[in-house]
Amino acid sequence: MSPTRRSVLKGIASAAALAATGSPEAFAGPLPKKTSPSDAVGLLYDATRCIGCQACVVKCKEANGMPPDTGTPRGAMYDAPDDLNSKTKNIIKLYKGEDGRTSFMKAQCMHCVDPACASVCMISALYKGPRGIVAYDPGKCVGCRYCQTACPFNVPKYEWNTAFPKIVKCEMCRHLVEKGGIPACAAACPREAVIFGGLETLRADAKGRLAGEPKRYFPKVYGETDGGGTQVLYLSAAGIPFEKLGLPDLGNESGPALSENLSHAVYQGFIAPIALYAVLGFAVYRSWRSQGLGKGGEE
């Protein structure tokens, strides 16, 4: 059965009506900026206090049942991780500058206020849990690894060597926090280089240290606003900017906010889909005309 002019025009009108009746409240403009909950918790790492003992690495593995990592490039016969991987959720690295200065650096999930990993996770296997902790539900994960691509800190790792792989990342020992405990890394640190507490209390503590000893510290609290804010905060020694420690310059806006607002802008008022349907309808009409399918038929 050949299409008629009337049927083509009816199809275009139906498509436009469908587009125009989309949910307008879902496209009502920029999304509100995400903020941490009032009871948010976090970690404060002070690089000037860290002595690189790795007690936090050992206790993290014990608390989370992580296996030893003997597959490092150093070829050690004992547990000697040199970076975050599928067996290591928390690591201490050593920075050596060209000027001879050194600093230790603790790496783990930053527990972003607006986490990119959760934004891209299609079925919410990664999500913002109670007290702002970025949690992981392995029962939902399909192994797409979008979270690995999206994370600006390169934190989520994938278990490539198991039959049923999962994503591995720090969850701030939420199984301990839920019972009134604290993360194992903070409990194990003999120098209180990493401490756990309420996010606002940690921010005030970090600013107080900067104000009290300005010559000791690089003049910034990393994570206060970087990338929209993180619930893991950092202090670095004077003369050692955070980029040297591997913390990227992300600006103050979160990546998910930018991408989600762009998506909403494209679909604002459903103008773009309506225009697309109109172009497609016109193309169909021209094709129908060129083939002369309407000749002698219904007009």
PDB file of C-alpha atoms in Angstrom:
ATOM      1  CA  MET A   1       0.000   0.000   0.000  1.00  0.00           C
ATOM      2  CA  SER A   2       1.467   3.354  -1.065  1.00  0.00           C
ATOM      3  CA  PRO A   3       1.490   6.341   1.272  1.00  0.00           C
ATOM      4  CA  THR A   4      -0.727   9.280   0.362  1.00  0.00           C
ATOM      5  CA  ARG A   5      -0.077  12.994   0.840  1.00  0.00           C
ATOM      6  CA  ARG A   6      -2.657  13.048   3.597  1.00  0.00           C
ATOM      7  CA  SER A   7      -1.084  10.148   5.446  1.00  0.00           C
ATOM      8  CA  VAL A   8       2.368  11.762   5.209  1.00  0.00           C
ATOM      9  CA  LEU A   9       1.083  15.092   6.543  1.00  0.00           C
ATOM     10  CA  LYS A  10      -0.789  13.324   9.329  1.00  0.00           C
ATOM     11  CA  GLY A  11       2.397  11.524  10.269  1.00  0.00           C
ATOM     12  CA  ILE A  12       4.351  14.773  10.478  1.00  0.00           C
ATOM     13  CA  ALA A  13       1.626  16.394  12.568  1.00  0.00           C
ATOM     14  CA  SER A  14       1.500  13.417  14.919  1.00  0.00           C
ATOM     15  CA  ALA A  15       5.254  13.449  15.413  1.00  0.00           C
ATOM     16  CA  ALA A  16       5.270  17.183  16.146  1.00  0.00           C
ATOM     17  CA  ALA A  17       2.400  16.797  18.602  1.00  0.00           C
ATOM     18  CA  LEU A  18       4.210  13.958  20.357  1.00  0.00           C
ATOM     19  CA  ALA A  19       7.353  16.062  20.670  1.00  0.00           C
ATOM     20  CA  ALA A  20       5.505  19.133  21.877  1.00  0.00           C
ATOM     21  CA  THR A  21       3.657  17.222  24.590  1.00  0.00           C
ATOM     22  CA  GLY A  22       6.834  15.953  26.242  1.00  0.00           C
ATOM     23  CA  SER A  23       7.219  16.569  29.969  1.00  0.00           C
ATOM     24  CA  PRO A  24       7.867  20.328  30.126  1.00  0.00           C
ATOM     25  CA  GLU A  25       8.826  20.321  33.810  1.00  0.00           C
ATOM     26  CA  ALA A  26      11.737  18.020  32.976  1.00  0.00           C
ATOM     27  CA  PHE A  27      13.214  20.720  30.763  1.00  0.00           C
ATOM     28  CA  ALA A  28      12.590  23.768  32.840  1.00  0.00           C
ATOM     29  CA  GLY A  29      16.106  25.159  32.742  1.00  0.00           C
ATOM     30  CA  PRO A  30      19.445  24.652  34.520  1.00  0.00           C
ATOM     31  CA  LEU A  31      19.448  22.078  37.269  1.00  0.00           C
ATOM     32  CA  PRO A  32      20.072  23.338  40.807  1.00  0.00           C
ATOM     33  CA  LYS A  33      23.642  22.987  42.035  1.00  0.00           C
ATOM     34  CA  LYS A  34      24.104  19.878  44.141  1.00  0.00           C
ATOM     35  CA  THR A  35      25.289  20.290  47.694  1.00  0.00           C
ATOM     36  CA  SER A  36      26.419  17.879  50.367  1.00  0.00           C
ATOM     37  CA  PRO A  37      23.862  16.856  53.003  1.00  0.00           C
ATOM     38  CA  SER A  38      23.933  18.608  56.359  1.00  0.00           C
ATOM     39  CA  ASP A  39      25.251  15.462  58.061  1.00  0.00           C
ATOM     40  CA  ALA A  40      27.924  14.787  55.425  1.00  0.00           C
ATOM     41  CA  VAL A  41      31.135  13.188  56.603  1.00  0.00           C
ATOM     42  CA  GLY A  42      34.579  13.214  55.049  1.00  0.00           C
ATOM     43  CA  LEU A  43      38.328  12.903  55.411  1.00  0.00           C
ATOM     44  CA  LEU A  44      41.014  15.569  55.774  1.00  0.00           C
ATOM     45  CA  TYR A  45      44.491  14.567  54.614  1.00  0.00           C
ATOM     46  CA  ASP A  46      47.379  16.794  55.699  1.00  0.00           C
ATOM     47  CA  ALA A  47      50.398  15.927  53.562  1.00  0.00           C
ATOM     48  CA  THR A  48      52.720  17.781  55.931  1.00  0.00           C
ATOM     49  CA  ARG A  49      51.936  15.278  58.698  1.00  0.00           C
ATOM     50  CA  CYS A  50      52.191  12.080  56.637  1.00  0.00           C
ATOM     51  CA  ILE A  51      55.378  10.020  57.117  1.00  0.00           C
ATOM     52  CA  GLY A  52      54.533   7.394  54.486  1.00  0.00           C
ATOM     53  CA  CYS A  53      54.277   4.488  56.929  1.00  0.00           C
ATOM     54  CA  GLN A  54      51.423   2.934  54.890  1.00  0.00           C
ATOM     55  CA  ALA A  55      49.554   1.873  58.029  1.00  0.00           C
ATOM     56  CA  CYS A  56      46.423   3.283  56.389  1.00  0.00           C
ATOM     57  CA  VAL A  57      46.957   1.028  53.367  1.00  0.00           C
ATOM     58  CA  VAL A  58      47.332  -2.089  55.510  1.00  0.00           C
ATOM     59  CA  LYS A  59      44.327  -1.363  57.704  1.00  0.00           C
ATOM     60  CA  CYS A  60      42.175  -0.430  54.708  1.00  0.00           C
ATOM     61  CA  LYS A  61      42.823  -3.861  53.239  1.00  0.00           C
ATOM     62  CA  GLU A  62      42.030  -5.587  56.510  1.00  0.00           C
ATOM     63  CA  ALA A  63      38.810  -3.659  57.030  1.00  0.00           C
ATOM     64  CA  ASN A  64      37.587  -4.294  53.483  1.00  0.00           C
ATOM     65  CA  GLY A  65      38.800  -7.874  53.000  1.00  0.00           C
ATOM     66  CA  MET A  66      41.090  -6.960  50.126  1.00  0.00           C
ATOM     67  CA  PRO A  67      43.629  -9.540  48.907  1.00  0.00           C
ATOM     68  CA  PRO A  68      47.384  -8.838  48.853  1.00  0.00           C
ATOM     69  CA  ASP A  69      48.770  -7.245  45.709  1.00  0.00           C
ATOM     70  CA  THR A  70      51.973  -8.966  44.618  1.00  0.00           C
ATOM     71  CA  GLY A  71      51.674  -8.125  40.928  1.00  0.00           C
ATOM     72  CA  THR A  72      53.336  -4.711  40.977  1.00  0.00           C
ATOM     73  CA  PRO A  73      56.129  -3.716  38.584  1.00  0.00           C
ATOM     74  CA  ARG A  74      58.523  -3.937  41.501  1.00  0.00           C
ATOM     75  CA  GLY A  75      57.923  -7.679  41.602  1.00  0.00           C
ATOM     76  CA  ALA A  76      57.692  -7.875  45.370  1.00  0.00           C
ATOM     77  CA  MET A  77      56.790 -11.216  46.943  1.00  0.00           C
ATOM     78  CA  TYR A  78      54.693  -9.442  49.546  1.00  0.00           C
ATOM     79  CA  ASP A  79      51.759  -7.031  49.494  1.00  0.00           C
ATOM     80  CA  ALA A  80      53.310  -3.957  47.848  1.00  0.00           C
ATOM     81  CA  PRO A  81      50.759  -1.968  45.808  1.00  0.00           C
ATOM     82  CA  ASP A  82      52.123   1.099  44.062  1.00  0.00           C
ATOM     83  CA  ASP A  83      48.789   2.564  42.930  1.00  0.00           C
ATOM     84  CA  LEU A  84      45.043   2.126  43.178  1.00  0.00           C
ATOM     85  CA  ASN A  85      43.926  -1.111  41.552  1.00  0.00           C
ATOM     86  CA  SER A  86      41.381  -3.907  41.898  1.00  0.00           C
ATOM     87  CA  LYS A  87      43.071  -5.029  45.129  1.00  0.00           C
ATOM     88  CA  THR A  88      43.841  -1.617  46.611  1.00  0.00           C
ATOM     89  CA  LYS A  89      41.318   1.057  47.591  1.00  0.00           C
ATOM     90  CA  ASN A  90      43.731   3.392  49.353  1.00  0.00           C
ATOM     91  CA  ILE A  91      47.393   4.115  48.643  1.00  0.00           C
ATOM     92  CA  ILE A  92      50.205   6.413  49.771  1.00  0.00           C
ATOM     93  CA  LYS A  93      52.409   7.733  46.945  1.00  0.00           C
ATOM     94  CA  LEU A  94      55.695   9.621  47.074  1.00  0.00           C
ATOM     95  CA  TYR A  95      56.155  12.844  45.110  1.00  0.00           C
ATOM     96  CA  LYS A  96      59.716  13.900  44.253  1.00  0.00           C
ATOM     97  CA  GLY A  97      60.113  17.357  42.746  1.00  0.00           C
ATOM     98  CA  GLU A  98      62.866  18.513  40.436  1.00  0.00           C
ATOM     99  CA  ASP A  99      63.960  20.852  43.195  1.00  0.00           C
ATOM    100  CA  GLY A 100      64.508  17.895  45.500  1.00  0.00           C
ATOM    101  CA  ARG A 101      61.397  18.479  47.579  1.00  0.00           C
ATOM    102  CA  THR A 102      59.277  15.486  48.493  1.00  0.00           C
ATOM    103  CA  SER A 103      55.778  14.908  49.770  1.00  0.00           C
ATOM    104  CA  PHE A 104      53.526  11.957  50.408  1.00  0.00           C
ATOM    105  CA  MET A 105      50.124  11.793  48.804  1.00  0.00           C
ATOM    106  CA  LYS A 106      47.123   9.690  49.855  1.00  0.00           C
ATOM    107  CA  ALA A 107      44.874   8.537  47.006  1.00  0.00           C
ATOM    108  CA  GLN A 108      41.364   7.121  47.381  1.00  0.00           C
ATOM    109  CA  CYS A 109      37.843   7.969  46.228  1.00  0.00           C
ATOM    110  CA  MET A 110      37.224  11.690  46.676  1.00  0.00           C
ATOM    111  CA  HIS A 111      33.508  11.230  47.423  1.00  0.00           C
ATOM    112  CA  CYS A 112      32.549  14.149  45.189  1.00  0.00           C
ATOM    113  CA  VAL A 113      29.540  16.241  46.135  1.00  0.00           C
ATOM    114  CA  ASP A 114      28.304  15.729  42.558  1.00  0.00           C
ATOM    115  CA  PRO A 115      30.054  12.512  41.519  1.00  0.00           C
ATOM    116  CA  ALA A 116      30.608  11.876  37.812  1.00  0.00           C
ATOM    117  CA  CYS A 117      30.684   8.114  38.385  1.00  0.00           C
ATOM    118  CA  ALA A 118      27.141   8.185  39.753  1.00  0.00           C
ATOM    119  CA  SER A 119      25.988  10.599  37.038  1.00  0.00           C
ATOM    120  CA  VAL A 120      26.992   8.244  34.219  1.00  0.00           C
ATOM    121  CA  CYS A 121      25.932   4.997  35.929  1.00  0.00           C
ATOM    122  CA  MET A 122      22.837   3.954  33.987  1.00  0.00           C
ATOM    123  CA  ILE A 123      21.321   1.839  36.756  1.00  0.00           C
ATOM    124  CA  SER A 124      22.654   3.608  39.844  1.00  0.00           C
ATOM    125  CA  ALA A 125      25.106   0.937  40.886  1.00  0.00           C
ATOM    126  CA  LEU A 126      27.168   3.905  42.063  1.00  0.00           C
ATOM    127  CA  TYR A 127      25.172   6.405  44.070  1.00  0.00           C
ATOM    128  CA  LYS A 128      25.291   9.035  46.799  1.00  0.00           C
ATOM    129  CA  GLY A 129      24.435   7.187  49.972  1.00  0.00           C
ATOM    130  CA  PRO A 130      23.718   8.354  53.508  1.00  0.00           C
ATOM    131  CA  ARG A 131      25.963  11.186  54.757  1.00  0.00           C
ATOM    132  CA  GLY A 132      27.137  11.876  51.213  1.00  0.00           C
ATOM    133  CA  ILE A 133      29.315   8.783  50.860  1.00  0.00           C
ATOM    134  CA  VAL A 134      29.597   7.555  47.256  1.00  0.00           C
ATOM    135  CA  ALA A 135      28.557   3.917  47.596  1.00  0.00           C
ATOM    136  CA  TYR A 136      28.610   0.939  45.225  1.00  0.00           C
ATOM    137  CA  ASP A 137      26.016  -1.820  44.751  1.00  0.00           C
ATOM    138  CA  PRO A 138      27.693  -4.755  42.970  1.00  0.00           C
ATOM    139  CA  GLY A 139      24.307  -6.448  42.524  1.00  0.00           C
ATOM    140  CA  LYS A 140      23.281  -3.761  40.034  1.00  0.00           C
ATOM    141  CA  CYS A 141      26.583  -3.283  38.194  1.00  0.00           C
ATOM    142  CA  VAL A 142      26.642  -4.515  34.585  1.00  0.00           C
ATOM    143  CA  GLY A 143      30.358  -3.866  34.087  1.00  0.00           C
ATOM    144  CA  CYS A 144      30.019  -1.077  31.507  1.00  0.00           C
ATOM    145  CA  ARG A 145      32.916   0.801  33.188  1.00  0.00           C
ATOM    146  CA  TYR A 146      31.528   4.228  32.245  1.00  0.00           C
ATOM    147  CA  CYS A 147      32.422   5.245  35.791  1.00  0.00           C
ATOM    148  CA  GLN A 148      36.081   4.638  35.047  1.00  0.00           C
ATOM    149  CA  THR A 149      35.956   6.952  32.049  1.00  0.00           C
ATOM    150  CA  ALA A 150      33.979   9.655  33.822  1.00  0.00           C
ATOM    151  CA  CYS A 151      35.919   9.939  37.084  1.00  0.00           C
ATOM    152  CA  PRO A 152      38.316  12.932  36.878  1.00  0.00           C
ATOM    153  CA  PHE A 153      40.470  11.362  39.591  1.00  0.00           C
ATOM    154  CA  ASN A 154      40.872   7.963  37.888  1.00  0.00           C
ATOM    155  CA  VAL A 155      39.647   6.139  40.981  1.00  0.00           C
ATOM    156  CA  PRO A 156      37.263   3.262  40.051  1.00  0.00           C
ATOM    157  CA  LYS A 157      39.106   0.079  39.135  1.00  0.00           C
ATOM    158  CA  TYR A 158      37.825  -3.067  37.453  1.00  0.00           C
ATOM    159  CA  GLU A 159      38.481  -6.666  38.423  1.00  0.00           C
ATOM    160  CA  TRP A 160      39.811  -7.963  35.114  1.00  0.00           C
ATOM    161  CA  ASN A 161      41.073 -11.227  36.567  1.00  0.00           C
ATOM    162  CA  THR A 162      37.857 -12.608  38.047  1.00  0.00           C
ATOM    163  CA  ALA A 163      34.961 -14.498  36.489  1.00  0.00           C
ATOM    164  CA  PHE A 164      32.398 -12.115  38.014  1.00  0.00           C
ATOM    165  CA  PRO A 165      34.189  -8.771  38.085  1.00  0.00           C
ATOM    166  CA  LYS A 166      33.168  -5.765  40.114  1.00  0.00           C
ATOM    167  CA  ILE A 167      34.190  -2.142  40.366  1.00  0.00           C
ATOM    168  CA  VAL A 168      36.569  -1.490  43.246  1.00  0.00           C
ATOM    169  CA  LYS A 169      36.807   1.857  45.017  1.00  0.00           C
ATOM    170  CA  CYS A 170      36.893   3.340  48.509  1.00  0.00           C
ATOM    171  CA  GLU A 171      33.477   3.601  50.172  1.00  0.00           C
ATOM    172  CA  MET A 172      34.856   5.395  53.234  1.00  0.00           C
ATOM    173  CA  CYS A 173      34.401   2.151  55.223  1.00  0.00           C
ATOM    174  CA  ARG A 174      30.670   2.834  55.287  1.00  0.00           C
ATOM    175  CA  HIS A 175      30.080  -0.561  56.898  1.00  0.00           C
ATOM    176  CA  LEU A 176      32.037   0.777  59.888  1.00  0.00           C
ATOM    177  CA  VAL A 177      30.583   4.292  59.786  1.00  0.00           C
ATOM    178  CA  GLU A 178      27.042   2.873  59.837  1.00  0.00           C
ATOM    179  CA  LYS A 179      27.918   1.207  63.150  1.00  0.00           C
ATOM    180  CA  GLY A 180      29.363   4.357  64.668  1.00  0.00           C
ATOM    181  CA  GLY A 181      32.965   3.614  63.723  1.00  0.00           C
ATOM    182  CA  ILE A 182      35.411   5.524  61.539  1.00  0.00           C
ATOM    183  CA  PRO A 183      37.280   4.582  58.359  1.00  0.00           C
ATOM    184  CA  ALA A 184      40.203   2.243  58.953  1.00  0.00           C
ATOM    185  CA  CYS A 185      42.723   4.600  57.357  1.00  0.00           C
ATOM    186  CA  ALA A 186      41.898   7.363  59.821  1.00  0.00           C
ATOM    187  CA  ALA A 187      41.868   4.974  62.772  1.00  0.00           C
ATOM    188  CA  ALA A 188      45.313   3.592  61.866  1.00  0.00           C
ATOM    189  CA  CYS A 189      47.213   6.820  61.158  1.00  0.00           C
ATOM    190  CA  PRO A 190      49.740   7.396  63.967  1.00  0.00           C
ATOM    191  CA  ARG A 191      50.257  11.036  62.992  1.00  0.00           C
ATOM    192  CA  GLU A 192      46.642  12.032  62.364  1.00  0.00           C
ATOM    193  CA  ALA A 193      47.684  12.896  58.846  1.00  0.00           C
ATOM    194  CA  VAL A 194      44.235  11.707  57.839  1.00  0.00           C
ATOM    195  CA  ILE A 195      41.283  12.377  60.091  1.00  0.00           C
ATOM    196  CA  PHE A 196      37.576  11.609  59.783  1.00  0.00           C
ATOM    197  CA  GLY A 197      34.664  13.801  60.798  1.00  0.00           C
ATOM    198  CA  GLY A 198      31.798  16.005  59.778  1.00  0.00           C
ATOM    199  CA  LEU A 199      32.515  17.764  56.498  1.00  0.00           C
ATOM    200  CA  GLU A 200      31.923  21.270  57.816  1.00  0.00           C
ATOM    201  CA  THR A 201      34.125  20.573  60.850  1.00  0.00           C
ATOM    202  CA  LEU A 202      36.902  19.319  58.589  1.00  0.00           C
ATOM    203  CA  ARG A 203      36.655  22.408  56.381  1.00  0.00           C
ATOM    204  CA  ALA A 204      36.939  24.666  59.428  1.00  0.00           C
ATOM    205  CA  ASP A 205      39.879  22.622  60.718  1.00  0.00           C
ATOM    206  CA  ALA A 206      41.708  22.889  57.391  1.00  0.00           C
ATOM    207  CA  LYS A 207      41.169  26.643  57.154  1.00  0.00           C
ATOM    208  CA  GLY A 208      42.318  27.035  60.728  1.00  0.00           C
ATOM    209  CA  ARG A 209      45.577  25.243  59.956  1.00  0.00           C
ATOM    210  CA  LEU A 210      46.160  27.488  56.936  1.00  0.00           C
ATOM    211  CA  ALA A 211      45.509  30.607  58.989  1.00  0.00           C
ATOM    212  CA  GLY A 212      47.602  29.415  61.910  1.00  0.00           C
ATOM    213  CA  GLU A 213      50.686  28.354  59.940  1.00  0.00           C
ATOM    214  CA  PRO A 214      50.602  30.087  56.543  1.00  0.00           C
ATOM    215  CA  LYS A 215      54.300  29.375  55.883  1.00  0.00           C
ATOM    216  CA  ARG A 216      53.773  25.648  56.379  1.00  0.00           C
ATOM    217  CA  TYR A 217      51.030  25.145  53.812  1.00  0.00           C
ATOM    218  CA  PHE A 218      50.182  25.767  50.176  1.00  0.00           C
ATOM    219  CA  PRO A 219      47.468  28.432  50.502  1.00  0.00           C
ATOM    220  CA  LYS A 220      44.434  26.408  49.534  1.00  0.00           C
ATOM    221  CA  VAL A 221      42.158  23.628  50.768  1.00  0.00           C
ATOM    222  CA  TYR A 222      41.771  21.254  47.836  1.00  0.00           C
ATOM    223  CA  GLY A 223      38.267  19.864  47.545  1.00  0.00           C
ATOM    224  CA  GLU A 224      36.491  22.801  49.143  1.00  0.00           C
ATOM    225  CA  THR A 225      35.148  23.879  45.759  1.00  0.00           C
ATOM    226  CA  ASP A 226      37.204  21.903  43.206  1.00  0.00           C
ATOM    227  CA  GLY A 227      35.023  20.054  40.744  1.00  0.00           C
ATOM    228  CA  GLY A 228      31.937  21.221  42.633  1.00  0.00           C
ATOM    229  CA  GLY A 229      33.449  20.103  45.954  1.00  0.00           C
ATOM    230  CA  THR A 230      34.606  16.809  47.409  1.00  0.00           C
ATOM    231  CA  GLN A 231      34.159  15.219  50.805  1.00  0.00           C
ATOM    232  CA  VAL A 232      37.862  14.360  50.965  1.00  0.00           C
ATOM    233  CA  LEU A 233      39.915  17.493  51.599  1.00  0.00           C
ATOM    234  CA  TYR A 234      43.648  18.027  51.174  1.00  0.00           C
ATOM    235  CA  LEU A 235      46.360  20.266  52.553  1.00  0.00           C
ATOM    236  CA  SER A 236      49.749  20.385  50.864  1.00  0.00           C
ATOM    237  CA  ALA A 237      53.106  21.730  51.961  1.00  0.00           C
ATOM    238  CA  ALA A 238      54.129  25.264  50.990  1.00  0.00           C
ATOM    239  CA  GLY A 239      55.599  25.366  47.502  1.00  0.00           C
ATOM    240  CA  ILE A 240      53.988  22.101  46.391  1.00  0.00           C
ATOM    241  CA  PRO A 241      50.782  22.793  44.438  1.00  0.00           C
ATOM    242  CA  PHE A 242      48.154  20.106  44.346  1.00  0.00           C
ATOM    243  CA  GLU A 243      48.712  19.374  40.658  1.00  0.00           C
ATOM    244  CA  LYS A 244      52.146  18.058  41.633  1.00  0.00           C
ATOM    245  CA  LEU A 245      50.460  15.547  43.889  1.00  0.00           C
ATOM    246  CA  GLY A 246      48.188  14.331  41.122  1.00  0.00           C
ATOM    247  CA  LEU A 247      45.073  16.320  42.002  1.00  0.00           C
ATOM    248  CA  PRO A 248      43.732  17.915  38.790  1.00  0.00           C
ATOM    249  CA  ASP A 249      42.683  21.531  38.326  1.00  0.00           C
ATOM    250  CA  LEU A 250      38.945  21.097  37.743  1.00  0.00           C
ATOM    251  CA  GLY A 251      37.657  24.590  38.353  1.00  0.00           C
ATOM    252  CA  ASN A 252      34.743  25.147  40.682  1.00  0.00           C
ATOM    253  CA  GLU A 253      31.965  23.576  38.628  1.00  0.00           C
ATOM    254  CA  SER A 254      31.237  19.869  38.608  1.00  0.00           C
ATOM    255  CA  GLY A 255      31.538  17.999  35.340  1.00  0.00           C
ATOM    256  CA  PRO A 256      28.135  16.290  35.728  1.00  0.00           C
ATOM    257  CA  ALA A 257      26.440  19.671  36.223  1.00  0.00           C
ATOM    258  CA  LEU A 258      27.910  20.931  32.963  1.00  0.00           C
ATOM    259  CA  SER A 259      26.967  17.847  30.933  1.00  0.00           C
ATOM    260  CA  GLU A 260      23.482  17.557  32.428  1.00  0.00           C
ATOM    261  CA  ASN A 261      22.725  21.243  31.862  1.00  0.00           C
ATOM    262  CA  LEU A 262      23.942  20.978  28.266  1.00  0.00           C
ATOM    263  CA  SER A 263      21.589  18.060  27.719  1.00  0.00           C
ATOM    264  CA  HIS A 264      18.717  20.031  29.174  1.00  0.00           C
ATOM    265  CA  ALA A 265      19.595  23.056  27.047  1.00  0.00           C
ATOM    266  CA  VAL A 266      19.455  20.966  23.869  1.00  0.00           C
ATOM    267  CA  TYR A 267      16.031  19.636  24.797  1.00  0.00           C
ATOM    268  CA  GLN A 268      14.710  22.918  26.227  1.00  0.00           C
ATOM    269  CA  GLY A 269      11.063  23.218  25.105  1.00  0.00           C
ATOM    270  CA  PHE A 270      11.647  20.169  22.905  1.00  0.00           C
ATOM    271  CA  ILE A 271      12.548  22.543  20.070  1.00  0.00           C
ATOM    272  CA  ALA A 272      15.373  20.347  18.802  1.00  0.00           C
ATOM    273  CA  PRO A 273      13.238  17.171  18.472  1.00  0.00           C
ATOM    274  CA  ILE A 274      10.445  19.139  16.802  1.00  0.00           C
ATOM    275  CA  ALA A 275      12.895  20.571  14.297  1.00  0.00           C
ATOM    276  CA  LEU A 276      14.340  17.116  13.681  1.00  0.00           C
ATOM    277  CA  TYR A 277      10.905  15.625  13.082  1.00  0.00           C
ATOM    278  CA  ALA A 278      10.073  18.476  10.706  1.00  0.00           C
ATOM    279  CA  VAL A 279      13.251  17.863   8.684  1.00  0.00           C
ATOM    280  CA  LEU A 280      12.590  14.131   8.571  1.00  0.00           C
ATOM    281  CA  GLY A 281       8.988  14.740   7.555  1.00  0.00           C
ATOM    282  CA  PHE A 282      10.056  17.077   4.769  1.00  0.00           C
ATOM    283  CA  ALA A 283      12.549  14.488   3.532  1.00  0.00           C
ATOM    284  CA  VAL A 284       9.830  11.832   3.467  1.00  0.00           C
ATOM    285  CA  TYR A 285       7.497  14.155   1.621  1.00  0.00           C
ATOM    286  CA  ARG A 286      10.118  14.998  -1.018  1.00  0.00           C
ATOM    287  CA  SER A 287      10.889  11.334  -1.499  1.00  0.00           C
ATOM    288  CA  TRP A 288       7.203  10.573  -1.885  1.00  0.00           C
ATOM    289  CA  ARG A 289       6.812  13.372  -4.431  1.00  0.00           C
ATOM    290  CA  SER A 290       9.862  12.322  -6.456  1.00  0.00           C
ATOM    291  CA  GLN A 291       8.559   8.763  -6.759  1.00  0.00           C
ATOM    292  CA  GLY A 292       5.137   9.980  -7.856  1.00  0.00           C
ATOM    293  CA  LEU A 293       3.398   7.785  -5.319  1.00  0.00           C
ATOM    294  CA  GLY A 294       0.587  10.264  -4.923  1.00  0.00           C
ATOM    295  CA  LYS A 295      -0.336  10.326  -8.602  1.00  0.00           C
ATOM    296  CA  GLY A 296      -3.942   9.273  -8.997  1.00  0.00           C
ATOM    297  CA  GLY A 297      -4.255   8.549  -5.269  1.00  0.00           C
ATOM    298  CA  GLU A 298      -5.773  10.363  -2.363  1.00  0.00           C
ATOM    299  CA  GLU A 299      -4.841  14.078  -2.143  1.00  0.00           C
TER     300      GLU A 299
END
